[in-house]
Short mmCIF file of N, CA and C in Angstrom, two decimals:
data_model
loop_
_atom_site.label_atom_id
_atom_site.label_comp_id
_atom_site.label_asym_id
_atom_site.label_seq_id
_atom_site.Cartn_x
_atom_site.Cartn_y
_atom_site.Cartn_z
N MET A 1 3.59 -23.29 17.11
CA MET A 1 2.71 -22.36 16.41
C MET A 1 2.77 -20.98 17.07
N THR A 2 3.13 -19.98 16.28
CA THR A 2 3.12 -18.60 16.76
C THR A 2 1.87 -17.91 16.22
N THR A 3 1.17 -17.21 17.10
CA THR A 3 -0.05 -16.51 16.71
C THR A 3 0.19 -15.01 16.78
N ILE A 4 -0.17 -14.32 15.70
CA ILE A 4 -0.03 -12.86 15.65
C ILE A 4 -1.41 -12.26 15.40
N GLY A 5 -1.84 -11.42 16.32
CA GLY A 5 -3.09 -10.69 16.15
C GLY A 5 -2.78 -9.29 15.64
N ILE A 6 -3.11 -9.03 14.38
CA ILE A 6 -2.77 -7.74 13.80
C ILE A 6 -3.98 -6.80 13.91
N VAL A 7 -3.76 -5.68 14.57
CA VAL A 7 -4.82 -4.71 14.83
C VAL A 7 -4.56 -3.44 14.02
N ARG A 8 -5.59 -2.95 13.34
CA ARG A 8 -5.49 -1.62 12.75
C ARG A 8 -5.84 -0.61 13.84
N HIS A 9 -5.11 0.48 13.87
CA HIS A 9 -5.32 1.53 14.88
C HIS A 9 -6.75 2.07 14.85
N GLY A 10 -7.15 2.76 15.92
CA GLY A 10 -8.45 3.42 15.97
C GLY A 10 -8.52 4.59 14.99
N ILE A 11 -9.72 5.10 14.82
CA ILE A 11 -9.96 6.13 13.81
C ILE A 11 -9.37 7.48 14.22
N THR A 12 -9.03 8.28 13.22
CA THR A 12 -8.48 9.62 13.43
C THR A 12 -9.35 10.63 12.66
N GLU A 13 -9.12 11.91 12.95
CA GLU A 13 -9.85 12.95 12.20
C GLU A 13 -9.53 12.86 10.71
N TRP A 14 -8.28 12.58 10.36
CA TRP A 14 -7.91 12.48 8.95
C TRP A 14 -8.61 11.30 8.28
N ASN A 15 -8.80 10.18 9.01
CA ASN A 15 -9.58 9.07 8.46
C ASN A 15 -10.99 9.55 8.09
N LEU A 16 -11.61 10.28 9.00
CA LEU A 16 -12.99 10.74 8.78
C LEU A 16 -13.07 11.69 7.58
N LEU A 17 -12.04 12.50 7.40
CA LEU A 17 -12.04 13.50 6.34
C LEU A 17 -11.52 12.96 5.01
N GLY A 18 -11.07 11.71 5.00
CA GLY A 18 -10.54 11.13 3.76
C GLY A 18 -9.20 11.71 3.36
N ILE A 19 -8.42 12.11 4.34
CA ILE A 19 -7.09 12.69 4.09
C ILE A 19 -6.04 11.58 4.20
N ALA A 20 -5.16 11.51 3.20
CA ALA A 20 -4.10 10.50 3.21
C ALA A 20 -3.15 10.76 4.38
N GLN A 21 -2.96 9.75 5.23
CA GLN A 21 -2.12 9.92 6.42
C GLN A 21 -0.69 9.45 6.17
N GLY A 22 -0.55 8.24 5.65
CA GLY A 22 0.79 7.71 5.42
C GLY A 22 1.62 7.76 6.68
N SER A 23 2.81 8.31 6.58
CA SER A 23 3.72 8.37 7.73
C SER A 23 3.52 9.63 8.58
N SER A 24 2.50 10.43 8.25
CA SER A 24 2.21 11.61 9.08
C SER A 24 1.78 11.13 10.47
N ASN A 25 2.16 11.90 11.48
CA ASN A 25 1.96 11.45 12.86
C ASN A 25 0.67 12.02 13.43
N ILE A 26 -0.45 11.39 13.08
CA ILE A 26 -1.78 11.89 13.44
C ILE A 26 -2.31 11.09 14.64
N PRO A 27 -2.83 11.80 15.68
CA PRO A 27 -3.34 11.07 16.85
C PRO A 27 -4.73 10.51 16.63
N LEU A 28 -5.16 9.62 17.50
CA LEU A 28 -6.54 9.16 17.52
C LEU A 28 -7.46 10.33 17.88
N ASN A 29 -8.70 10.25 17.40
CA ASN A 29 -9.70 11.18 17.93
C ASN A 29 -10.47 10.47 19.05
N LYS A 30 -11.50 11.14 19.58
CA LYS A 30 -12.26 10.58 20.71
C LYS A 30 -12.85 9.21 20.33
N THR A 31 -13.42 9.12 19.14
CA THR A 31 -14.00 7.86 18.69
C THR A 31 -12.94 6.78 18.59
N GLY A 32 -11.77 7.14 18.08
CA GLY A 32 -10.67 6.18 17.96
C GLY A 32 -10.26 5.60 19.30
N ARG A 33 -10.23 6.46 20.32
CA ARG A 33 -9.89 5.98 21.66
C ARG A 33 -10.99 5.05 22.20
N GLU A 34 -12.26 5.41 21.93
CA GLU A 34 -13.37 4.56 22.38
C GLU A 34 -13.34 3.21 21.66
N GLN A 35 -12.99 3.22 20.37
CA GLN A 35 -12.87 1.96 19.63
C GLN A 35 -11.77 1.07 20.24
N ALA A 36 -10.65 1.70 20.58
CA ALA A 36 -9.53 0.94 21.16
C ALA A 36 -9.92 0.35 22.52
N ILE A 37 -10.70 1.10 23.30
CA ILE A 37 -11.18 0.59 24.58
C ILE A 37 -12.10 -0.61 24.35
N ALA A 38 -13.00 -0.50 23.36
CA ALA A 38 -13.92 -1.60 23.05
C ALA A 38 -13.14 -2.86 22.66
N LEU A 39 -12.12 -2.68 21.83
CA LEU A 39 -11.30 -3.83 21.44
C LEU A 39 -10.57 -4.41 22.64
N SER A 40 -10.03 -3.54 23.51
CA SER A 40 -9.29 -4.03 24.67
C SER A 40 -10.20 -4.85 25.59
N GLU A 41 -11.47 -4.44 25.71
CA GLU A 41 -12.42 -5.18 26.55
C GLU A 41 -12.72 -6.55 25.93
N ARG A 42 -12.84 -6.58 24.61
CA ARG A 42 -13.05 -7.87 23.93
C ARG A 42 -11.85 -8.79 24.15
N LEU A 43 -10.64 -8.26 23.94
CA LEU A 43 -9.44 -9.08 24.08
C LEU A 43 -9.27 -9.60 25.51
N ALA A 44 -9.66 -8.78 26.48
CA ALA A 44 -9.54 -9.18 27.88
C ALA A 44 -10.45 -10.36 28.20
N ALA A 45 -11.55 -10.49 27.46
CA ALA A 45 -12.51 -11.57 27.71
C ALA A 45 -12.20 -12.83 26.91
N GLU A 46 -11.23 -12.73 25.99
CA GLU A 46 -10.88 -13.87 25.15
C GLU A 46 -9.57 -14.50 25.61
N GLU A 47 -8.85 -15.11 24.68
CA GLU A 47 -7.61 -15.79 25.05
C GLU A 47 -6.52 -14.79 25.46
N ASP A 48 -5.59 -15.26 26.25
CA ASP A 48 -4.51 -14.40 26.72
C ASP A 48 -3.50 -14.12 25.61
N TRP A 49 -2.89 -12.94 25.68
CA TRP A 49 -1.81 -12.56 24.78
C TRP A 49 -0.55 -12.37 25.61
N ASP A 50 0.60 -12.48 24.97
CA ASP A 50 1.87 -12.43 25.70
C ASP A 50 2.54 -11.05 25.68
N LEU A 51 2.42 -10.35 24.57
CA LEU A 51 3.06 -9.05 24.46
C LEU A 51 2.48 -8.29 23.28
N ILE A 52 2.85 -7.01 23.20
CA ILE A 52 2.39 -6.13 22.12
C ILE A 52 3.60 -5.51 21.45
N ILE A 53 3.55 -5.43 20.12
CA ILE A 53 4.53 -4.69 19.33
C ILE A 53 3.72 -3.74 18.44
N ALA A 54 4.18 -2.51 18.27
CA ALA A 54 3.38 -1.55 17.51
C ALA A 54 4.24 -0.67 16.63
N SER A 55 3.59 -0.11 15.62
CA SER A 55 4.17 0.99 14.86
C SER A 55 4.43 2.14 15.83
N ASP A 56 5.43 2.95 15.53
CA ASP A 56 5.76 4.07 16.42
C ASP A 56 4.94 5.33 16.10
N LEU A 57 4.08 5.29 15.08
CA LEU A 57 3.25 6.46 14.79
C LEU A 57 2.16 6.58 15.85
N GLU A 58 1.83 7.82 16.20
CA GLU A 58 1.00 8.11 17.37
C GLU A 58 -0.32 7.34 17.39
N ARG A 59 -1.00 7.24 16.25
CA ARG A 59 -2.31 6.59 16.25
C ARG A 59 -2.22 5.10 16.58
N ALA A 60 -1.14 4.45 16.14
CA ALA A 60 -0.94 3.04 16.47
C ALA A 60 -0.41 2.89 17.90
N LYS A 61 0.49 3.78 18.25
CA LYS A 61 1.10 3.75 19.59
C LYS A 61 0.02 3.92 20.67
N GLU A 62 -0.87 4.90 20.46
CA GLU A 62 -1.93 5.16 21.44
C GLU A 62 -2.90 3.98 21.53
N THR A 63 -3.25 3.40 20.38
CA THR A 63 -4.12 2.22 20.37
C THR A 63 -3.47 1.08 21.17
N ALA A 64 -2.18 0.87 20.94
CA ALA A 64 -1.44 -0.19 21.65
C ALA A 64 -1.40 0.08 23.15
N GLU A 65 -1.21 1.34 23.52
CA GLU A 65 -1.13 1.68 24.94
C GLU A 65 -2.46 1.45 25.65
N ILE A 66 -3.58 1.76 24.97
CA ILE A 66 -4.90 1.53 25.56
C ILE A 66 -5.11 0.03 25.77
N ILE A 67 -4.77 -0.77 24.77
CA ILE A 67 -4.91 -2.23 24.88
C ILE A 67 -3.99 -2.77 25.97
N GLY A 68 -2.75 -2.32 25.97
CA GLY A 68 -1.78 -2.80 26.95
C GLY A 68 -2.20 -2.50 28.39
N ALA A 69 -2.78 -1.31 28.60
CA ALA A 69 -3.22 -0.94 29.95
C ALA A 69 -4.34 -1.84 30.42
N LYS A 70 -5.28 -2.16 29.52
CA LYS A 70 -6.42 -3.01 29.90
C LYS A 70 -5.98 -4.45 30.15
N LEU A 71 -5.06 -4.95 29.32
CA LEU A 71 -4.64 -6.35 29.42
C LEU A 71 -3.45 -6.54 30.36
N ASP A 72 -2.96 -5.43 30.92
CA ASP A 72 -1.76 -5.47 31.76
C ASP A 72 -0.62 -6.16 31.02
N LEU A 73 -0.43 -5.73 29.78
CA LEU A 73 0.57 -6.33 28.90
C LEU A 73 1.65 -5.32 28.56
N PRO A 74 2.90 -5.76 28.52
CA PRO A 74 3.96 -4.83 28.13
C PRO A 74 3.94 -4.58 26.63
N ILE A 75 4.29 -3.36 26.24
CA ILE A 75 4.58 -3.10 24.83
C ILE A 75 6.07 -3.38 24.68
N SER A 76 6.38 -4.46 24.00
CA SER A 76 7.76 -4.90 23.87
C SER A 76 8.61 -3.82 23.23
N HIS A 77 8.13 -3.29 22.09
CA HIS A 77 8.85 -2.22 21.41
C HIS A 77 8.00 -1.65 20.29
N PHE A 78 8.43 -0.48 19.82
CA PHE A 78 7.80 0.16 18.67
C PHE A 78 8.72 -0.06 17.48
N ASP A 79 8.15 -0.62 16.40
CA ASP A 79 8.94 -1.03 15.24
C ASP A 79 8.60 -0.13 14.06
N THR A 80 9.57 0.61 13.56
CA THR A 80 9.33 1.54 12.44
C THR A 80 8.95 0.79 11.17
N ARG A 81 9.27 -0.50 11.09
CA ARG A 81 8.88 -1.29 9.91
C ARG A 81 7.37 -1.49 9.83
N LEU A 82 6.67 -1.24 10.94
CA LEU A 82 5.22 -1.40 10.98
C LEU A 82 4.48 -0.10 10.67
N ARG A 83 5.22 0.94 10.31
CA ARG A 83 4.59 2.22 9.92
C ARG A 83 3.78 2.06 8.63
N GLU A 84 2.79 2.94 8.48
CA GLU A 84 2.01 2.95 7.25
C GLU A 84 2.90 3.31 6.06
N MET A 85 2.45 2.91 4.88
CA MET A 85 3.13 3.28 3.63
C MET A 85 3.38 4.79 3.60
N ASN A 86 4.61 5.16 3.28
CA ASN A 86 4.93 6.59 3.15
C ASN A 86 4.25 7.13 1.89
N GLY A 87 3.42 8.15 2.08
CA GLY A 87 2.64 8.68 0.97
C GLY A 87 3.29 9.78 0.17
N GLY A 88 4.53 10.14 0.53
CA GLY A 88 5.21 11.18 -0.23
C GLY A 88 4.38 12.46 -0.27
N GLU A 89 4.23 13.02 -1.47
CA GLU A 89 3.55 14.31 -1.62
C GLU A 89 2.05 14.24 -1.40
N ILE A 90 1.46 13.05 -1.41
CA ILE A 90 0.00 12.99 -1.26
C ILE A 90 -0.44 13.07 0.20
N GLU A 91 0.48 12.92 1.14
CA GLU A 91 0.09 12.99 2.55
C GLU A 91 -0.51 14.36 2.86
N GLY A 92 -1.59 14.34 3.60
CA GLY A 92 -2.26 15.59 3.96
C GLY A 92 -3.26 16.08 2.92
N THR A 93 -3.52 15.27 1.88
CA THR A 93 -4.45 15.68 0.83
C THR A 93 -5.62 14.72 0.73
N THR A 94 -6.76 15.23 0.23
CA THR A 94 -7.91 14.38 -0.07
C THR A 94 -7.84 13.96 -1.54
N GLU A 95 -8.68 13.02 -1.91
CA GLU A 95 -8.73 12.58 -3.31
C GLU A 95 -9.07 13.75 -4.23
N ASP A 96 -10.04 14.57 -3.86
CA ASP A 96 -10.41 15.74 -4.69
C ASP A 96 -9.22 16.68 -4.87
N GLU A 97 -8.47 16.90 -3.80
CA GLU A 97 -7.30 17.78 -3.88
C GLU A 97 -6.22 17.17 -4.78
N ARG A 98 -6.07 15.85 -4.72
CA ARG A 98 -5.06 15.20 -5.56
C ARG A 98 -5.43 15.31 -7.04
N VAL A 99 -6.71 15.08 -7.34
CA VAL A 99 -7.16 15.19 -8.73
C VAL A 99 -7.01 16.62 -9.23
N ALA A 100 -7.34 17.60 -8.38
CA ALA A 100 -7.22 19.00 -8.77
C ALA A 100 -5.77 19.39 -9.02
N LYS A 101 -4.87 18.84 -8.24
CA LYS A 101 -3.45 19.23 -8.32
C LYS A 101 -2.69 18.48 -9.41
N TRP A 102 -2.96 17.15 -9.53
CA TRP A 102 -2.14 16.32 -10.43
C TRP A 102 -2.95 15.63 -11.53
N GLY A 103 -4.28 15.76 -11.48
CA GLY A 103 -5.11 15.10 -12.48
C GLY A 103 -5.57 13.73 -12.02
N ALA A 104 -6.54 13.16 -12.74
CA ALA A 104 -7.13 11.88 -12.36
C ALA A 104 -6.13 10.74 -12.38
N GLY A 105 -5.06 10.89 -13.15
CA GLY A 105 -4.03 9.84 -13.23
C GLY A 105 -2.90 10.01 -12.24
N TRP A 106 -3.17 10.67 -11.11
CA TRP A 106 -2.10 10.99 -10.16
C TRP A 106 -1.36 9.74 -9.67
N ARG A 107 -2.05 8.59 -9.62
CA ARG A 107 -1.41 7.37 -9.11
C ARG A 107 -0.24 6.92 -9.99
N SER A 108 -0.25 7.33 -11.25
CA SER A 108 0.83 6.92 -12.16
C SER A 108 2.03 7.86 -12.11
N LEU A 109 1.92 8.95 -11.35
CA LEU A 109 3.01 9.93 -11.27
C LEU A 109 3.99 9.55 -10.16
N ASP A 110 5.20 10.06 -10.27
CA ASP A 110 6.20 9.86 -9.21
C ASP A 110 6.04 10.98 -8.20
N LEU A 111 5.30 10.69 -7.14
CA LEU A 111 5.04 11.70 -6.10
C LEU A 111 5.74 11.34 -4.80
N GLY A 112 6.76 10.51 -4.91
CA GLY A 112 7.57 10.16 -3.74
C GLY A 112 6.94 9.12 -2.84
N MET A 113 5.93 8.41 -3.35
CA MET A 113 5.28 7.39 -2.53
C MET A 113 6.12 6.12 -2.45
N GLU A 114 6.09 5.49 -1.30
CA GLU A 114 6.73 4.19 -1.13
C GLU A 114 5.99 3.17 -1.97
N THR A 115 6.70 2.21 -2.53
CA THR A 115 6.02 1.20 -3.35
C THR A 115 5.31 0.18 -2.48
N ARG A 116 4.28 -0.42 -3.04
CA ARG A 116 3.54 -1.48 -2.35
C ARG A 116 4.46 -2.64 -2.00
N GLU A 117 5.38 -2.95 -2.91
CA GLU A 117 6.31 -4.06 -2.69
C GLU A 117 7.23 -3.79 -1.51
N ALA A 118 7.70 -2.53 -1.41
CA ALA A 118 8.60 -2.17 -0.31
C ALA A 118 7.89 -2.27 1.04
N VAL A 119 6.63 -1.84 1.07
CA VAL A 119 5.85 -1.92 2.31
C VAL A 119 5.68 -3.38 2.73
N ALA A 120 5.24 -4.21 1.79
CA ALA A 120 5.03 -5.63 2.11
C ALA A 120 6.32 -6.29 2.55
N GLU A 121 7.43 -5.91 1.94
CA GLU A 121 8.72 -6.52 2.26
C GLU A 121 9.15 -6.19 3.69
N ARG A 122 9.04 -4.92 4.07
CA ARG A 122 9.49 -4.56 5.43
C ARG A 122 8.54 -5.11 6.50
N ALA A 123 7.24 -5.12 6.19
CA ALA A 123 6.28 -5.65 7.16
C ALA A 123 6.44 -7.16 7.33
N THR A 124 6.63 -7.85 6.22
CA THR A 124 6.84 -9.30 6.29
C THR A 124 8.09 -9.63 7.08
N ALA A 125 9.15 -8.83 6.88
CA ALA A 125 10.38 -9.04 7.65
C ALA A 125 10.12 -8.86 9.15
N ALA A 126 9.30 -7.87 9.50
CA ALA A 126 8.97 -7.64 10.91
C ALA A 126 8.21 -8.83 11.49
N LEU A 127 7.26 -9.37 10.72
CA LEU A 127 6.49 -10.53 11.20
C LEU A 127 7.37 -11.77 11.30
N GLN A 128 8.28 -11.96 10.35
CA GLN A 128 9.20 -13.11 10.41
C GLN A 128 10.09 -13.01 11.64
N ASP A 129 10.49 -11.79 12.00
CA ASP A 129 11.30 -11.62 13.21
C ASP A 129 10.50 -11.97 14.46
N ILE A 130 9.20 -11.66 14.46
CA ILE A 130 8.36 -12.02 15.60
C ILE A 130 8.29 -13.53 15.74
N VAL A 131 8.10 -14.23 14.63
CA VAL A 131 8.05 -15.69 14.66
C VAL A 131 9.36 -16.27 15.19
N LYS A 132 10.48 -15.66 14.76
CA LYS A 132 11.80 -16.14 15.19
C LYS A 132 12.07 -15.81 16.67
N ASP A 133 11.69 -14.60 17.09
CA ASP A 133 12.03 -14.13 18.44
C ASP A 133 11.05 -14.60 19.51
N TYR A 134 9.80 -14.90 19.11
CA TYR A 134 8.77 -15.28 20.10
C TYR A 134 8.06 -16.56 19.67
N PRO A 135 8.82 -17.65 19.47
CA PRO A 135 8.20 -18.89 19.00
C PRO A 135 7.16 -19.40 19.99
N GLY A 136 6.00 -19.79 19.45
CA GLY A 136 4.95 -20.34 20.30
C GLY A 136 4.17 -19.31 21.10
N LYS A 137 4.51 -18.03 20.97
CA LYS A 137 3.84 -16.98 21.73
C LYS A 137 2.64 -16.44 20.97
N ARG A 138 1.83 -15.65 21.69
CA ARG A 138 0.69 -14.94 21.10
C ARG A 138 1.00 -13.45 21.18
N VAL A 139 1.21 -12.85 20.03
CA VAL A 139 1.72 -11.48 19.96
C VAL A 139 0.71 -10.57 19.27
N LEU A 140 0.35 -9.48 19.92
CA LEU A 140 -0.49 -8.47 19.29
C LEU A 140 0.40 -7.46 18.57
N VAL A 141 0.04 -7.15 17.33
CA VAL A 141 0.78 -6.18 16.53
C VAL A 141 -0.20 -5.07 16.13
N VAL A 142 0.10 -3.83 16.49
CA VAL A 142 -0.78 -2.71 16.16
C VAL A 142 -0.15 -1.90 15.04
N SER A 143 -0.86 -1.82 13.92
CA SER A 143 -0.28 -1.18 12.74
C SER A 143 -1.36 -0.40 11.98
N HIS A 144 -1.28 -0.42 10.66
CA HIS A 144 -2.06 0.47 9.80
C HIS A 144 -2.72 -0.31 8.67
N GLY A 145 -3.87 0.20 8.19
CA GLY A 145 -4.69 -0.51 7.23
C GLY A 145 -3.98 -0.88 5.94
N GLY A 146 -3.30 0.09 5.35
CA GLY A 146 -2.62 -0.18 4.09
C GLY A 146 -1.54 -1.23 4.25
N LEU A 147 -0.73 -1.08 5.30
CA LEU A 147 0.35 -2.03 5.54
C LEU A 147 -0.19 -3.43 5.81
N ILE A 148 -1.23 -3.54 6.64
CA ILE A 148 -1.77 -4.86 6.96
C ILE A 148 -2.29 -5.53 5.69
N GLY A 149 -3.04 -4.77 4.89
CA GLY A 149 -3.59 -5.33 3.66
C GLY A 149 -2.52 -5.81 2.70
N LEU A 150 -1.50 -5.00 2.49
CA LEU A 150 -0.42 -5.38 1.57
C LEU A 150 0.35 -6.59 2.08
N THR A 151 0.48 -6.69 3.39
CA THR A 151 1.19 -7.82 3.99
C THR A 151 0.39 -9.11 3.80
N LEU A 152 -0.92 -9.04 4.01
CA LEU A 152 -1.77 -10.21 3.80
C LEU A 152 -1.72 -10.66 2.35
N GLN A 153 -1.76 -9.70 1.42
CA GLN A 153 -1.70 -10.04 0.00
C GLN A 153 -0.37 -10.69 -0.37
N SER A 154 0.70 -10.27 0.32
CA SER A 154 2.02 -10.83 0.05
C SER A 154 2.16 -12.23 0.65
N LEU A 155 1.70 -12.41 1.89
CA LEU A 155 1.86 -13.70 2.57
C LEU A 155 0.90 -14.76 2.05
N LEU A 156 -0.33 -14.34 1.73
CA LEU A 156 -1.39 -15.28 1.33
C LEU A 156 -2.10 -14.76 0.08
N PRO A 157 -1.38 -14.71 -1.05
CA PRO A 157 -1.94 -14.08 -2.25
C PRO A 157 -3.19 -14.75 -2.79
N GLU A 158 -3.34 -16.04 -2.60
CA GLU A 158 -4.54 -16.72 -3.10
C GLU A 158 -5.77 -16.39 -2.26
N GLN A 159 -5.55 -16.17 -0.96
CA GLN A 159 -6.66 -15.85 -0.07
C GLN A 159 -7.04 -14.37 -0.15
N PHE A 160 -6.04 -13.51 -0.41
CA PHE A 160 -6.28 -12.06 -0.38
C PHE A 160 -5.84 -11.41 -1.69
N THR A 161 -6.78 -11.31 -2.64
CA THR A 161 -6.49 -10.59 -3.88
C THR A 161 -6.69 -9.09 -3.66
N LYS A 162 -7.58 -8.74 -2.74
CA LYS A 162 -7.71 -7.35 -2.31
C LYS A 162 -8.12 -7.33 -0.85
N THR A 163 -7.88 -6.23 -0.20
CA THR A 163 -8.15 -6.13 1.24
C THR A 163 -8.68 -4.75 1.59
N LEU A 164 -9.45 -4.70 2.66
CA LEU A 164 -9.91 -3.43 3.22
C LEU A 164 -10.05 -3.65 4.71
N LEU A 165 -9.29 -2.92 5.51
CA LEU A 165 -9.27 -3.13 6.95
C LEU A 165 -9.98 -1.99 7.66
N ASP A 166 -10.89 -2.35 8.58
CA ASP A 166 -11.60 -1.34 9.36
C ASP A 166 -10.77 -0.94 10.58
N ASN A 167 -11.05 0.26 11.10
CA ASN A 167 -10.34 0.73 12.29
C ASN A 167 -10.64 -0.18 13.48
N THR A 168 -9.62 -0.53 14.19
CA THR A 168 -9.55 -1.46 15.34
C THR A 168 -10.01 -2.87 14.99
N SER A 169 -10.01 -3.21 13.70
CA SER A 169 -10.26 -4.62 13.34
C SER A 169 -9.07 -5.45 13.80
N ILE A 170 -9.37 -6.73 14.07
CA ILE A 170 -8.29 -7.67 14.39
C ILE A 170 -8.29 -8.79 13.35
N THR A 171 -7.09 -9.10 12.88
CA THR A 171 -6.86 -10.17 11.93
C THR A 171 -5.87 -11.13 12.58
N ILE A 172 -6.18 -12.42 12.56
CA ILE A 172 -5.30 -13.41 13.19
C ILE A 172 -4.47 -14.12 12.13
N LEU A 173 -3.17 -14.13 12.35
CA LEU A 173 -2.25 -14.91 11.52
C LEU A 173 -1.60 -15.97 12.40
N LYS A 174 -1.49 -17.16 11.86
CA LYS A 174 -0.79 -18.24 12.58
C LYS A 174 0.35 -18.73 11.70
N ASN A 175 1.50 -18.98 12.34
CA ASN A 175 2.66 -19.48 11.61
C ASN A 175 3.16 -20.76 12.27
N ALA A 176 3.18 -21.81 11.48
CA ALA A 176 3.74 -23.09 11.93
C ALA A 176 4.65 -23.61 10.83
N GLU A 177 5.90 -23.85 11.19
CA GLU A 177 6.89 -24.37 10.24
C GLU A 177 6.94 -23.52 8.97
N ASP A 178 6.98 -22.21 9.17
CA ASP A 178 7.09 -21.23 8.08
C ASP A 178 5.89 -21.16 7.14
N ALA A 179 4.78 -21.78 7.52
CA ALA A 179 3.55 -21.69 6.72
C ALA A 179 2.57 -20.78 7.44
N TRP A 180 1.97 -19.85 6.68
CA TRP A 180 1.04 -18.89 7.27
C TRP A 180 -0.40 -19.31 7.02
N GLN A 181 -1.26 -19.07 8.02
CA GLN A 181 -2.70 -19.24 7.89
C GLN A 181 -3.37 -17.99 8.45
N CYS A 182 -4.56 -17.66 7.93
CA CYS A 182 -5.32 -16.53 8.44
C CYS A 182 -6.74 -16.99 8.76
N PRO A 183 -6.98 -17.45 10.00
CA PRO A 183 -8.30 -17.95 10.36
C PRO A 183 -9.32 -16.86 10.69
N LEU A 184 -8.88 -15.61 10.89
CA LEU A 184 -9.79 -14.51 11.21
C LEU A 184 -9.31 -13.26 10.50
N TYR A 185 -10.22 -12.60 9.78
CA TYR A 185 -9.84 -11.42 8.98
C TYR A 185 -10.77 -10.25 9.27
N ASN A 186 -10.18 -9.10 9.58
CA ASN A 186 -10.91 -7.83 9.68
C ASN A 186 -12.13 -7.94 10.59
N CYS A 187 -11.98 -8.54 11.75
CA CYS A 187 -13.10 -8.75 12.66
C CYS A 187 -13.30 -7.52 13.56
N THR A 188 -14.53 -6.99 13.56
CA THR A 188 -14.84 -5.81 14.38
C THR A 188 -16.08 -6.06 15.23
N ARG A 189 -16.29 -7.29 15.67
CA ARG A 189 -17.53 -7.56 16.40
C ARG A 189 -17.58 -6.83 17.74
N HIS A 190 -16.42 -6.37 18.24
CA HIS A 190 -16.39 -5.57 19.46
C HIS A 190 -17.05 -4.19 19.26
N LEU A 191 -17.24 -3.80 18.00
CA LEU A 191 -17.88 -2.50 17.71
C LEU A 191 -19.37 -2.65 17.42
N ASP A 192 -19.85 -3.89 17.29
CA ASP A 192 -21.26 -4.11 16.93
C ASP A 192 -22.19 -3.48 17.94
N GLY A 193 -23.13 -2.70 17.43
CA GLY A 193 -24.15 -2.11 18.29
C GLY A 193 -23.68 -0.93 19.11
N LYS A 194 -22.40 -0.56 19.01
CA LYS A 194 -21.89 0.57 19.78
C LYS A 194 -22.08 1.86 18.99
N VAL A 195 -22.46 2.92 19.69
CA VAL A 195 -22.59 4.24 19.07
C VAL A 195 -21.50 5.12 19.67
N PHE A 196 -20.67 5.67 18.79
CA PHE A 196 -19.56 6.50 19.26
C PHE A 196 -19.85 7.97 18.97
N ALA A 197 -19.49 8.80 19.90
CA ALA A 197 -19.66 10.25 19.70
C ALA A 197 -18.68 10.73 18.65
N GLN A 198 -19.17 11.49 17.70
CA GLN A 198 -18.28 12.02 16.65
C GLN A 198 -17.71 13.37 17.07
#
């Protein structure tokens, strides 16, 4: 049984402002770093992990580095397949700006966005490689909300018809004999009762 703990990165200024990030390289803000520290403290008190793999985008990379430092865990590598969905022309815009520029039906336009299917396909391939390369290990994967959600919907469509992932949430996937299970979804109990400076 291989266990994968999928973590959404900490919060960024663009998250707070409702700006589409996609593949833009946006860093964590102060709150995002504090969230990552809170998660790292929770993980340190729970079961051991063997290694970390992360998206190479700064917000995921920094989250992974904070966790790795606390757990004294190596970051095996940064995998571009774990990047957030490429948003094409919508990156750097808010919903109001998109409606003003392209109209309420902007989602139906060809604005250079990566398809949901393509995101799920590359992310699933990355997870399958983890199962193949680290059998029986416990691997933390730090990635992005859209990608994690689309991957869950692809791997476990009956369990996940829709998804919404919170910043620094952890979702547990287990793989045994090519069958996936998700015993924990979008858990943020490490943030309960904490007040973060904005």
